[in-house]
Short mmCIF file of C-alpha atoms and ligand atoms in Angstrom, two decimals:
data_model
loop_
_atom_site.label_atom_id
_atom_site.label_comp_id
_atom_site.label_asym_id
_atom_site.label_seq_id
_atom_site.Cartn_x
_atom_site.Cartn_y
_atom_site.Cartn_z
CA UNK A 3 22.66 2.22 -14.34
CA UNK A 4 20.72 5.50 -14.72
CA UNK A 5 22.74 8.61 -14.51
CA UNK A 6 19.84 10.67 -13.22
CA UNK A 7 16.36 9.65 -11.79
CA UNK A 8 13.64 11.82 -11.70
CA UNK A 9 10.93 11.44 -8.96
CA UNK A 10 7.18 11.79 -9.64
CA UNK A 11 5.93 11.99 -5.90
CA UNK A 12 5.97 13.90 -2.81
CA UNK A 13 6.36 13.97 1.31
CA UNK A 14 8.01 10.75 2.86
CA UNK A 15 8.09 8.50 -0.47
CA UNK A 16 10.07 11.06 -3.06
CA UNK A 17 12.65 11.30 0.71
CA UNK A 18 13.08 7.06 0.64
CA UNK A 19 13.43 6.99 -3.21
CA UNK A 20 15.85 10.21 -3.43
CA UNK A 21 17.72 8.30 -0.81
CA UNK A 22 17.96 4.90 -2.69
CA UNK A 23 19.28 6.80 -5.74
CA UNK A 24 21.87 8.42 -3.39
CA UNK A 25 23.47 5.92 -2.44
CA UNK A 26 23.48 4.35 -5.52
CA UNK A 27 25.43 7.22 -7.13
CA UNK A 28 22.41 8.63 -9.22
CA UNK A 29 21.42 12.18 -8.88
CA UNK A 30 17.75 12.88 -8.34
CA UNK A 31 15.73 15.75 -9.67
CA UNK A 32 12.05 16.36 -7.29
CA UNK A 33 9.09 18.03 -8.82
CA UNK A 34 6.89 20.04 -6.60
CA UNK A 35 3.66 22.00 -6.49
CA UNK A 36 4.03 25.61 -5.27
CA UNK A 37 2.58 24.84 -2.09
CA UNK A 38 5.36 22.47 -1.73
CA UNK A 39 8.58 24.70 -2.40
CA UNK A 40 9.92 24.05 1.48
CA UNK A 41 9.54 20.28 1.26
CA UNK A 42 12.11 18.28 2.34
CA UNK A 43 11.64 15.85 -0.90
CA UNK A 44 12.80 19.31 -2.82
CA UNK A 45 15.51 20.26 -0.23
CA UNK A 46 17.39 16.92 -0.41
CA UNK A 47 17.52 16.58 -4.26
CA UNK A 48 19.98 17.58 -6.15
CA UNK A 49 17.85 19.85 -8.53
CA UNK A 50 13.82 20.40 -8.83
CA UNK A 51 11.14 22.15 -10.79
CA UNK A 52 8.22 23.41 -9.94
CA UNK A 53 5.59 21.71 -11.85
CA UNK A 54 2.28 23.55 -11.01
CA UNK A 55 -0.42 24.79 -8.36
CA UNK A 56 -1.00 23.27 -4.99
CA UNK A 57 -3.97 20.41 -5.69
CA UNK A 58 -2.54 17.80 -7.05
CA UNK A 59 -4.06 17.65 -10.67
CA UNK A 60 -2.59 20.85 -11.33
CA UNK A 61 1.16 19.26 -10.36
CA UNK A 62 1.92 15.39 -8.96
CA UNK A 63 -1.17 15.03 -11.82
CA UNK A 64 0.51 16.99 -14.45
CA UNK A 65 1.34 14.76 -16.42
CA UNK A 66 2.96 17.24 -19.13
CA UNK A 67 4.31 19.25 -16.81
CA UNK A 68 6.56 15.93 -15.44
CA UNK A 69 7.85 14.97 -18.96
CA UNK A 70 8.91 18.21 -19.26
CA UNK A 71 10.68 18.29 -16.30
CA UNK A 72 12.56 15.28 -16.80
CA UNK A 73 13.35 16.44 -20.30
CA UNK A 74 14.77 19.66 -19.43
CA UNK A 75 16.93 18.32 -16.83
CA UNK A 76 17.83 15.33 -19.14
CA UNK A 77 16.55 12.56 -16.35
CA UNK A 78 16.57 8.68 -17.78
CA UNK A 79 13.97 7.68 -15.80
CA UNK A 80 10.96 8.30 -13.46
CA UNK A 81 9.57 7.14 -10.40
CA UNK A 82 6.39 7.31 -9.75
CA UNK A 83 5.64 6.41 -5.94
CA UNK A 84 2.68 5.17 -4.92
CA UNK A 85 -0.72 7.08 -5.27
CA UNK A 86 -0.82 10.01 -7.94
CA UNK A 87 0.46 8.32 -11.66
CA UNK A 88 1.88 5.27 -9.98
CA UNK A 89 -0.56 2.90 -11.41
CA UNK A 90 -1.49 4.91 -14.33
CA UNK A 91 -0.77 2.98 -17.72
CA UNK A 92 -1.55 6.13 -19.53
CA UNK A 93 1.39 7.87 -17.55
CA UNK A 94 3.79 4.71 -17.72
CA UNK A 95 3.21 4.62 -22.09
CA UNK A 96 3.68 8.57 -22.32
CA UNK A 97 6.91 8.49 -20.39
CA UNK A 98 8.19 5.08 -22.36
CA UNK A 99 7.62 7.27 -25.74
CA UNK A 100 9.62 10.06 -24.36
CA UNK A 101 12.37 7.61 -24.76
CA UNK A 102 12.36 7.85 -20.51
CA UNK A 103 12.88 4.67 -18.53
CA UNK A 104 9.76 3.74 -16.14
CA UNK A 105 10.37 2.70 -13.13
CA UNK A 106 7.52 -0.35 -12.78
CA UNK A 107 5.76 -2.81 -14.45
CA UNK A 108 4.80 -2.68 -18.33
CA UNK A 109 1.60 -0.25 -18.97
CA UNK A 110 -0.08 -2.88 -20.12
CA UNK A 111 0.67 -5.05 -16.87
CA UNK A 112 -0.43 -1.77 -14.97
CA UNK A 113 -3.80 -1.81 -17.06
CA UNK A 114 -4.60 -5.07 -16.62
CA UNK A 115 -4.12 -5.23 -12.78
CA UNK A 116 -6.00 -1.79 -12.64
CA UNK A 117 -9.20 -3.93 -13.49
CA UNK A 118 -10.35 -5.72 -11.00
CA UNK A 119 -12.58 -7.85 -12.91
CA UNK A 120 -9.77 -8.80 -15.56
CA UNK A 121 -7.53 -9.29 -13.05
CA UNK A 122 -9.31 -11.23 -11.12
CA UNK A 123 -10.09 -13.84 -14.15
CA UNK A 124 -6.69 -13.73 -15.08
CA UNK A 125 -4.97 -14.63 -11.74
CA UNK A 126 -7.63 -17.28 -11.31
CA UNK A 127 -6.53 -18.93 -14.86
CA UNK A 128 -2.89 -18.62 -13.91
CA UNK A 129 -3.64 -20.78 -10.68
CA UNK A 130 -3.60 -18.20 -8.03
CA UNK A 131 -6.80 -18.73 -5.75
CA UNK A 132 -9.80 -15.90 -5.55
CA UNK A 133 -12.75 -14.79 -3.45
CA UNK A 134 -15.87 -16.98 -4.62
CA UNK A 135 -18.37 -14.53 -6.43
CA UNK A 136 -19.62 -13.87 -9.38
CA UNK A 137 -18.64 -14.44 -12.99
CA UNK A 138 -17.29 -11.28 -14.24
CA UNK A 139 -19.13 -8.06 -14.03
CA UNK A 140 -22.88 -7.84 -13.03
CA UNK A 141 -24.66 -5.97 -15.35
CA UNK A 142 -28.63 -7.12 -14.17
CA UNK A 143 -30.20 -7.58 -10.88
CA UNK A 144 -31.90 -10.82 -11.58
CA UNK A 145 -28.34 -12.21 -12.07
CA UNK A 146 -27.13 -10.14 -9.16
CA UNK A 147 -29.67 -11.88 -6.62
CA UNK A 148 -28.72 -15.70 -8.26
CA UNK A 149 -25.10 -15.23 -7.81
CA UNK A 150 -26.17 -13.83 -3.95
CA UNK A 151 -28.16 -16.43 -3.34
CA UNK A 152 -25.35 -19.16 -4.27
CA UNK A 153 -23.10 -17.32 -2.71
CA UNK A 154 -24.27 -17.19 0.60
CA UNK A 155 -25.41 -12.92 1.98
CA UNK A 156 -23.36 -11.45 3.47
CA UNK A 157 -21.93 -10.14 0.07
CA UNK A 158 -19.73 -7.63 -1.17
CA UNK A 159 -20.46 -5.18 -4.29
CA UNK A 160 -17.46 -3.84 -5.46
CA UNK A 161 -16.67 -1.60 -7.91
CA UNK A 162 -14.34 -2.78 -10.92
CA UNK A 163 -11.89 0.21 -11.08
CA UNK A 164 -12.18 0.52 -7.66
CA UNK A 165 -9.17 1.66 -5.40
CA UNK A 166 -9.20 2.90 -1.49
CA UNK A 167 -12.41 0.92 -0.30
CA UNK A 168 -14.76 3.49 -2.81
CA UNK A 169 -17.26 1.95 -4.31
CA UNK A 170 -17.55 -1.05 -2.14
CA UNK A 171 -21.19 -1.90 -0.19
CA UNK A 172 -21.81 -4.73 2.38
CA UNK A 173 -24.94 -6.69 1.75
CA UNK A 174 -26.43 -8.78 4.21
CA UNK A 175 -30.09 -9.51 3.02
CA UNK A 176 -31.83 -9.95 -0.27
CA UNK A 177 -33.95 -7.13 0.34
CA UNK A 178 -31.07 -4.59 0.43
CA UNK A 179 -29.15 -5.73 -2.81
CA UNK A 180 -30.58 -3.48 -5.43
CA UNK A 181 -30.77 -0.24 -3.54
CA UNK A 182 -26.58 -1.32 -2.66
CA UNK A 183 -25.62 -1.60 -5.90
CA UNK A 184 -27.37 1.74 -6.50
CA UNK A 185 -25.68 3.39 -4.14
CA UNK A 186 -21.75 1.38 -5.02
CA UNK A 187 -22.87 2.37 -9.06
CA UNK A 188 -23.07 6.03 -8.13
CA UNK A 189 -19.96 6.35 -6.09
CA UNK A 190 -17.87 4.09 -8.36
CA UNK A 191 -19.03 6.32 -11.21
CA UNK A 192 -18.36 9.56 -9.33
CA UNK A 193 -14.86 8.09 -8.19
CA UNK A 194 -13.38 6.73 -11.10
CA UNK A 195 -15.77 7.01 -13.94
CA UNK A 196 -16.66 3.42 -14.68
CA UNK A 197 -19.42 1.83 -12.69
CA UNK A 198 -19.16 -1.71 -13.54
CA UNK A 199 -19.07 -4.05 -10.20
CA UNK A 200 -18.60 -7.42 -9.28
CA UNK A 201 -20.33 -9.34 -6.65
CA UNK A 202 -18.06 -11.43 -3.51
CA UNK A 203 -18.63 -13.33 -0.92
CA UNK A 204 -18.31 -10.94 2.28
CA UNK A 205 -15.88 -12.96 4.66
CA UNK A 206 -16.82 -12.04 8.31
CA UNK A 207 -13.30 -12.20 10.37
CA UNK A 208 -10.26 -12.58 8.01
CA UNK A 209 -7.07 -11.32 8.08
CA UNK A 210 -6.00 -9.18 5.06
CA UNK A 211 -1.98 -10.89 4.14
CA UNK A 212 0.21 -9.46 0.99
CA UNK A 213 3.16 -11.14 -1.35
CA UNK A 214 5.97 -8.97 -2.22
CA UNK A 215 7.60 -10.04 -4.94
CA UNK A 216 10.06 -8.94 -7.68
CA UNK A 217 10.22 -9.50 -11.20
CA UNK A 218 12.95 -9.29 -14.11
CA UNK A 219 10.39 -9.27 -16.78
CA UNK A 220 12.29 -12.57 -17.92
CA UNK A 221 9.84 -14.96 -16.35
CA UNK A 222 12.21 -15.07 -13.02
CA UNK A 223 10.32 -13.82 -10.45
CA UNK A 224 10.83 -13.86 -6.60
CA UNK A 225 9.09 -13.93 -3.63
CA UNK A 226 10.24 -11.88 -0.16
CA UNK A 227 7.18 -13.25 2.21
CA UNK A 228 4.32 -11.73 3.59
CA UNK A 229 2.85 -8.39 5.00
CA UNK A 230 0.00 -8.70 7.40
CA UNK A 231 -2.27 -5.56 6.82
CA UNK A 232 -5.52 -6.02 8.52
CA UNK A 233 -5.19 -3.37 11.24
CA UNK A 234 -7.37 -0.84 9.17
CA UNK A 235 -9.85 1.85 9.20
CA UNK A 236 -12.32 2.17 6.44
CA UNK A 237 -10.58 -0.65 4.38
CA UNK A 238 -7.36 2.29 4.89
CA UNK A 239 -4.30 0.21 6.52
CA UNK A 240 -3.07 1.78 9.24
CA UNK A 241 -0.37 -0.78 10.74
CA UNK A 242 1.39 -3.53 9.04
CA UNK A 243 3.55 -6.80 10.21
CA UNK A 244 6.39 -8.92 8.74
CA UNK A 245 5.78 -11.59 9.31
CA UNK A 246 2.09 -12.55 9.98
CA UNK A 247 1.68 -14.18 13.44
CA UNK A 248 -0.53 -16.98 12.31
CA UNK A 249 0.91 -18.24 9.26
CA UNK A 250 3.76 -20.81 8.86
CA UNK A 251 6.68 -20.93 7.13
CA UNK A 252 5.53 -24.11 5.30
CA UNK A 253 1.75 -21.71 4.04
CA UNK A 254 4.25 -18.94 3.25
CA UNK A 255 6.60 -20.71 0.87
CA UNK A 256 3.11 -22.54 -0.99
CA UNK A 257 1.38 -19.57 -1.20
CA UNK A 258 4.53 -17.79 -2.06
CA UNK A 259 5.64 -20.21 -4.81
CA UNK A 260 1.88 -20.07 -6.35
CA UNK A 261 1.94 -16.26 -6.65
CA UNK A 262 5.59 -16.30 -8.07
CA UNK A 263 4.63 -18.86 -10.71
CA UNK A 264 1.55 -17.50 -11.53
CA UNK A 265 3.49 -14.01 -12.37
CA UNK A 266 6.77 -15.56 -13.96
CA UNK A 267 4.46 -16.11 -16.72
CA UNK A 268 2.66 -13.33 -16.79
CA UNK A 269 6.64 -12.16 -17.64
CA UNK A 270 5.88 -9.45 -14.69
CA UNK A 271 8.86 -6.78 -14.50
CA UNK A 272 9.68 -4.88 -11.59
CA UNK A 273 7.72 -4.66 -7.42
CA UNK A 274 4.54 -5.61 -7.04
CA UNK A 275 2.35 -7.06 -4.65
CA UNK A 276 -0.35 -9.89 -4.66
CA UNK A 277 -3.14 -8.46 -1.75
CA UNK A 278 -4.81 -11.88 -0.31
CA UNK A 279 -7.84 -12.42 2.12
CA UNK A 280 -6.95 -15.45 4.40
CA UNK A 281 -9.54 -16.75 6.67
CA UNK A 282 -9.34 -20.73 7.88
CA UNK A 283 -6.03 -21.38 6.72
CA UNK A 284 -7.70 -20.59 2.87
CA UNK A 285 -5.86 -17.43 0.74
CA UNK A 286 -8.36 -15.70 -1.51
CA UNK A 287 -6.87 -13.30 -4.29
CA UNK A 288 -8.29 -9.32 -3.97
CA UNK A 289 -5.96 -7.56 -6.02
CA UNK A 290 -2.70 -6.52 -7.46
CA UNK A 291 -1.00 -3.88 -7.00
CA UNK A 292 1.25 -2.99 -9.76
CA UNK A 293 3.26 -0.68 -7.57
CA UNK A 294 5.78 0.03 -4.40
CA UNK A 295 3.57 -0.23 -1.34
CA UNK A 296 3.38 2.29 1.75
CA UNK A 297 4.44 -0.50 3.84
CA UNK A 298 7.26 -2.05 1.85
CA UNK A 299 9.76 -1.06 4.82
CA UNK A 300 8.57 -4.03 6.71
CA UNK A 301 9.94 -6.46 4.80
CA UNK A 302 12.81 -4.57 4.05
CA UNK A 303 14.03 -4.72 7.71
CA UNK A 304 13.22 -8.51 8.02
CA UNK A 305 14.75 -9.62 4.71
CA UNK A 306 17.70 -6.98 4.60
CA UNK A 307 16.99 -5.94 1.22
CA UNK A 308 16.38 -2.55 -0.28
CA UNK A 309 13.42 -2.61 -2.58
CA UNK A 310 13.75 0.62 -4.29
CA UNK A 311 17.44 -0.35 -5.65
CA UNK A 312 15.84 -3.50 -6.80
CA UNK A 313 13.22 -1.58 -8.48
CA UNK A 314 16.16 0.62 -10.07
CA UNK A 315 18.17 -2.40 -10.98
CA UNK A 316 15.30 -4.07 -12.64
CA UNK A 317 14.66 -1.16 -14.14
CA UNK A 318 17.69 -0.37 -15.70
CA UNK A 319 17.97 -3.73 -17.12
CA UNK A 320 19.90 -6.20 -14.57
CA UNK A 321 18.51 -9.70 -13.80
CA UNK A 322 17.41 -9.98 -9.94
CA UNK A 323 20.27 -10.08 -7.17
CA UNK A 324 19.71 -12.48 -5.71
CA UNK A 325 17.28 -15.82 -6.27
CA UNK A 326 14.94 -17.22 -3.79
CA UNK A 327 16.61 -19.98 -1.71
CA UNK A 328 19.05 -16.46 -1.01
CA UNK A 329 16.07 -14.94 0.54
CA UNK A 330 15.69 -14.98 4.42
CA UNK A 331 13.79 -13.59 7.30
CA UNK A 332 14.71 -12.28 10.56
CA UNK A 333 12.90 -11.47 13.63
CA UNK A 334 9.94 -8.96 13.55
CA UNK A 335 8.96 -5.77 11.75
CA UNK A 336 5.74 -3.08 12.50
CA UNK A 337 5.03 0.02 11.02
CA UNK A 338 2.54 2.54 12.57
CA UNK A 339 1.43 5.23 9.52
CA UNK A 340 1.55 8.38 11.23
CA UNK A 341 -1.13 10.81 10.02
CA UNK A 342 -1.68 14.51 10.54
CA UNK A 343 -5.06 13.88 11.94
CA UNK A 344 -7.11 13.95 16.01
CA UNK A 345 -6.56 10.55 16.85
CA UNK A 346 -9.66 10.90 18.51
CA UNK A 347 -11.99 11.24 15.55
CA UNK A 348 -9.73 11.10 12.92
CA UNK A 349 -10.42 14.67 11.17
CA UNK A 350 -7.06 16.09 9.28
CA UNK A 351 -5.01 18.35 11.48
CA UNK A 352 -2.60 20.68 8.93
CA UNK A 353 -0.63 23.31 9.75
CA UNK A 354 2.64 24.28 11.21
CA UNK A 355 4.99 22.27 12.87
CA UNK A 356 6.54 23.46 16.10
CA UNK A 357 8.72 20.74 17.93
CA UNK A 358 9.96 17.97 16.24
CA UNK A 359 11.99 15.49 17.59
CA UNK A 360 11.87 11.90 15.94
CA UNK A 361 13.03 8.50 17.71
CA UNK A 362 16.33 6.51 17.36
CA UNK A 363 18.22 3.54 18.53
CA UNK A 364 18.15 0.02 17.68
CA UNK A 365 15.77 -1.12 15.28
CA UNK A 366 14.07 1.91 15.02
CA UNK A 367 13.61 3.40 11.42
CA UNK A 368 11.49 6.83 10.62
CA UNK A 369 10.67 7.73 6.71
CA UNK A 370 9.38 11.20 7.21
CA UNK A 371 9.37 14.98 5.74
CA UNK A 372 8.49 16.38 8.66
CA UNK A 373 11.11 18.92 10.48
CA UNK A 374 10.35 21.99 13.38
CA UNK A 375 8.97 24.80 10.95
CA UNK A 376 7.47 22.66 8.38
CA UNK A 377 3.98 23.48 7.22
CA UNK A 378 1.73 20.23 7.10
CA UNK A 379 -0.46 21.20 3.65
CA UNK A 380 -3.72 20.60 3.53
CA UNK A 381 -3.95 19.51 -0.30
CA UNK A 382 -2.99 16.48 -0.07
CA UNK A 383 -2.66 12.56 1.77
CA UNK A 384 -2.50 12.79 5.54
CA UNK A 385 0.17 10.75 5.81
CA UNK A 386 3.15 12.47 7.69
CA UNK A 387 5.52 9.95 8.70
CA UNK A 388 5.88 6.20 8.87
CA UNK A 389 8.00 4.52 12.32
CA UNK A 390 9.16 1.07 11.49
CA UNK A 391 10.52 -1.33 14.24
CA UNK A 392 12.51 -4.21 13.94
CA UNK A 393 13.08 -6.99 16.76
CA UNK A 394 14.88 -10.12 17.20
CA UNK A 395 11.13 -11.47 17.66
CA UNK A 396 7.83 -9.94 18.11
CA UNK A 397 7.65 -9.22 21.77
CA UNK A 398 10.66 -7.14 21.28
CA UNK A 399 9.75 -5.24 18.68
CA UNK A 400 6.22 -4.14 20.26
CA UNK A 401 8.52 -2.93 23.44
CA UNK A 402 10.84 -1.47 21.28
CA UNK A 403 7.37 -0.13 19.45
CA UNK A 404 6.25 1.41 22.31
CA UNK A 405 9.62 3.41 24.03
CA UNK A 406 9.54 4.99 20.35
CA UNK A 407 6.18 6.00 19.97
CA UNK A 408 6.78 7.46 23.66
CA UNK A 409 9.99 9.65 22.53
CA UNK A 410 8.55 10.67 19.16
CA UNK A 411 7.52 14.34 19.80
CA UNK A 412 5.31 16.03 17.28
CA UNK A 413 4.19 19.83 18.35
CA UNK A 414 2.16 22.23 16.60
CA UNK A 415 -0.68 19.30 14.54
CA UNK A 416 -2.19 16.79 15.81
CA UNK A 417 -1.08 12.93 15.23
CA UNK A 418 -2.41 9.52 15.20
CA UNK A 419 0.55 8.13 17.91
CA UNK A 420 -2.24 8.24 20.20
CA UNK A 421 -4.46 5.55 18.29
CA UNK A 422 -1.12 3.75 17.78
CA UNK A 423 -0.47 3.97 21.66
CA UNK A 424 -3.64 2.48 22.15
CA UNK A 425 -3.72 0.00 19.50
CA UNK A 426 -0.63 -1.50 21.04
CA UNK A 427 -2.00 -2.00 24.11
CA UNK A 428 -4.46 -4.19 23.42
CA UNK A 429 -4.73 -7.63 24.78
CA UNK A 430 -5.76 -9.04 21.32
CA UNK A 431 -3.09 -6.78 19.81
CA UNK A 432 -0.35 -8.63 21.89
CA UNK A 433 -2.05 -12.08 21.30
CA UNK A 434 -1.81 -11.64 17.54
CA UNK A 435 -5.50 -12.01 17.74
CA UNK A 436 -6.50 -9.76 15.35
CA UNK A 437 -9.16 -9.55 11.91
CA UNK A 438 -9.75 -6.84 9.22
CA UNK A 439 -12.60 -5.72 11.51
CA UNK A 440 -11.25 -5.40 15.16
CA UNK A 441 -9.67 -2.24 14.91
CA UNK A 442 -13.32 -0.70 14.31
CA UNK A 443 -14.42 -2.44 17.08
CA UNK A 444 -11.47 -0.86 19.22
CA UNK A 445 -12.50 2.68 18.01
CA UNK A 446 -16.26 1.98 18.54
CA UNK A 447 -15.52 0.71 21.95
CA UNK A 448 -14.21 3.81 23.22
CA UNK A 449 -16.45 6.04 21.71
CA UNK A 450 -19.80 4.41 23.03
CA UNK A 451 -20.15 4.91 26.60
P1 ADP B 508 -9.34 -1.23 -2.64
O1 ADP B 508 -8.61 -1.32 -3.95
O2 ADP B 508 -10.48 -0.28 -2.66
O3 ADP B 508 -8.41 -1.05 -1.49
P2 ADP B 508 -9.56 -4.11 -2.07
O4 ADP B 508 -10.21 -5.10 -2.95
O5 ADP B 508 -8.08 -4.13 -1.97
O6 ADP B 508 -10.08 -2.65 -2.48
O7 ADP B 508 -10.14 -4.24 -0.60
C1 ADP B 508 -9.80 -3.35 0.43
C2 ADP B 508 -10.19 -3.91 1.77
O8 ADP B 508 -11.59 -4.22 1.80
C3 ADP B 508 -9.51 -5.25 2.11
O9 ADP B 508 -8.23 -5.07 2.67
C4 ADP B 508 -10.51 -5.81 3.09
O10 ADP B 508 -10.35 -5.16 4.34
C5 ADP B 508 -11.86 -5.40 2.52
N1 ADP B 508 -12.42 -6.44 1.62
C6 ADP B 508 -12.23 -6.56 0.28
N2 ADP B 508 -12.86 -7.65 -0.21
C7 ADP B 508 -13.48 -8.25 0.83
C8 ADP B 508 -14.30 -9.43 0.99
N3 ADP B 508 -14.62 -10.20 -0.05
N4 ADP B 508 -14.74 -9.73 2.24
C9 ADP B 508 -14.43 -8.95 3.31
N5 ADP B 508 -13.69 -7.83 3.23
C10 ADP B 508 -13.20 -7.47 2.02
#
């Protein structure tokens, strides 16, 4: 195992990784941007560097600035998070050469998933099942409109390299297709630099469900069930379930045993998740990502299992711990994302924390850097703390849901507990009734009179 892990990340994921490594026995070295130097990611390391100026390209970017960190303090391996370098292949092959262990996928698995269009094609080929559309990247509108036609408008234009709902444009008459992918073009070019898109059938009311699984890189891959992510705002996930209230066990194990044999030989190494579309008992493939996800501690609390170790373990060269008849689920998990915004039109709130005073008890888990005196910056993701439940069962857990979001005081910024307040008190909401576009709905409803 690695003697010392450095971590390439910040706020609430650098605290969960640093506290993996812990308990693990390896010590942990955080970088941080000046702006930064109070964290509580830099306070519970054992050692950190200060890697550069407040916006992140000049430090969780810095990409020279991180080698050198972990060279100087003689770290075997990095982690990169999520966001910033996490699925950068350029970042993953720069830290291999160093002769530093990365903790992921291969940069080439990283690259491949990065493109949507390649991915897509290749997930397709290795059996996994995708959102109808069109052949590869659309380079012409007279293909554009035959491919729209076939499919059926609505359609989607997405963009390629696309990542956080940029570059994507509903379409849902002939008439407004070219000026769309205009418009997508512009923004995916702006965003990431490459404007190709892709054309897919828009589906009106599904719900958005996610794989975790684990690879050893040796073809053995697992599966630990699914994530139901469709409560979101601007295609931004804002609450996530384990499990999904409308699927069965007998639809999770298929789907799960596709994705895991479509990825065994790939040879996949290390987390990742398989993002699905799943509307009339059909999945449809949208992406990979090649990555630990934001809501990973979901399925943590319902399978037991820590994914970061697994990640390490994998990492440093062990085979998986356990195989996939040894993986079970039990009762419920939610977690609310807790951002430093006005729940009431969701504009960022920084600044300085007054009161903090988190919640506890059973089944109650909070991955947070927050403390009383803490200055929220304003440089970077909102993001400010994540409250997971558990329950024996669902009902449970959105009672036990709601007592914490009640205790959980937060002075000084404002939060989105409010939204999550009112999110779980929705009739559809306790029903399980729910599609990737009813929380819009919810925050339309109460904004028009
Ligand atoms: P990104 O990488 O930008 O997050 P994704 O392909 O993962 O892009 O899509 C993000 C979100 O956009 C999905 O969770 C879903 O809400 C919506 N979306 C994507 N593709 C479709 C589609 N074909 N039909 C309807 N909604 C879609």
């Amino acid at each position: 195992m690695f003697e010392k892990v450095l971590i390439a990340n910040r706020g609430e994921i650098a605290l969960r990784i640093n506290r993996a490594c812990h308990e693990m026995g390896i010590s942990t070295v955080a970088v941080h941007s000046t702006a930064d130097a109070d964290a509580m990611h830099v306070r519970l390391a054992d050692e950190s560097v200060c890697i550069g100026g407040a916006t992140a390209s000049e430090s969780y970017l810095n990409i020279p600035g991180i080698i050198t960190a972990a060279v100087i303090t003689n770290a075997n391996a990095i982690h990169p998070g999520y966001g910033f370098l996490s699925e950068s292949a350029r970042f993953a092959s720069i830290v291999e050469e160093h002769g530093i262990n990365f903790i992921g996928p291969t940069a080439e698995h990283i690259k491949l998933m990065g493109d949507k269009i390649a991915s897509k094609s290749k997930v397709k080929e290795l059996g996994i099942p995708v959102v109808p559309g069109s052949d590869g990247e659309i380079t012409d509108l007279t293909t554009a409109l035959k491919v729209s036609e076939h499919l059926g408008y609505p359609v989607l234009v997405k963009a390629s390299a696309g990542g956080g709902g940029r570059g994507m444009q509903v379409v849902h008459e002939k008439s407004d297709l070219e000026a769309s992918i205009s418009r997508a073009r512009a923004e995916a070019k702006a965003a990431f630099g490459d404007d190709a898109l892709y054309l897919e059938k828009f589906l009106e009311r599904p719900r958005h469900i996610e794989i975790q699984i684990l690879g050893d890189g040796n073809n053995n891959v697992i599966h630990l069930g699914e994530r139901d992510c469709s409560l979101q705002r601007r295609h931004q996930k804002v609450l996530e379930e384990a499990g999904c209230t409308i699927l069965d066990s007998e639809e999770r194990d298929t789907i799960g045993r596709k994705v895991c044999q479509a990825l065994s030989k790939l040879g996949y190494k290390n987390a990742g998740t398989i993002e699905f579309l799943y509307e009339n008992g059909e999945f449809y493939f949208i992406e990979m990502n090649t990555r630990l996800q934001v809501e990973h501690p979901v399925t943590e609390m319902v399978t037991g299992l820590d994914i970061v170790k697994e990640q390490l373990r994998i990492a440093a060269g062990s085979s998986l711990s356990l195989s996939q008849n040894e993986v079970s689920y039990r009762g419920h998990a939610i977690e609310c994302r807790i951002n430093a915004e006005n729940a009431a039109d969701f504009t960022p709130s920084p600044g300085l924390v007054k009161d903090y005073h988190p919640p506890g008890g059973l089944g109650v888990r909070v991955d947070s850097g927050l403390y009383a005196g803490y200055r929220v910056q304003p440089h970077y993701d909102s993001l400010v703390s994540k409250l997971i439940i558990h329950g024996e069962n669902r009902n449970e857990c959105v009672m036990r849901l709601r007592r914490a979001l009640d205790e959980y005081v937060i002075t000084g910024i404002s939060t989105t507990i409010p939204l999550h307040q009112e999110i779980i008190a929705q009739p559809e909401f306790l029903a399980g009734d729910y599609d990737i576009h009813w929380l819009a709905k919810m925050v339309e409803r109460r904004t028009t009179p």
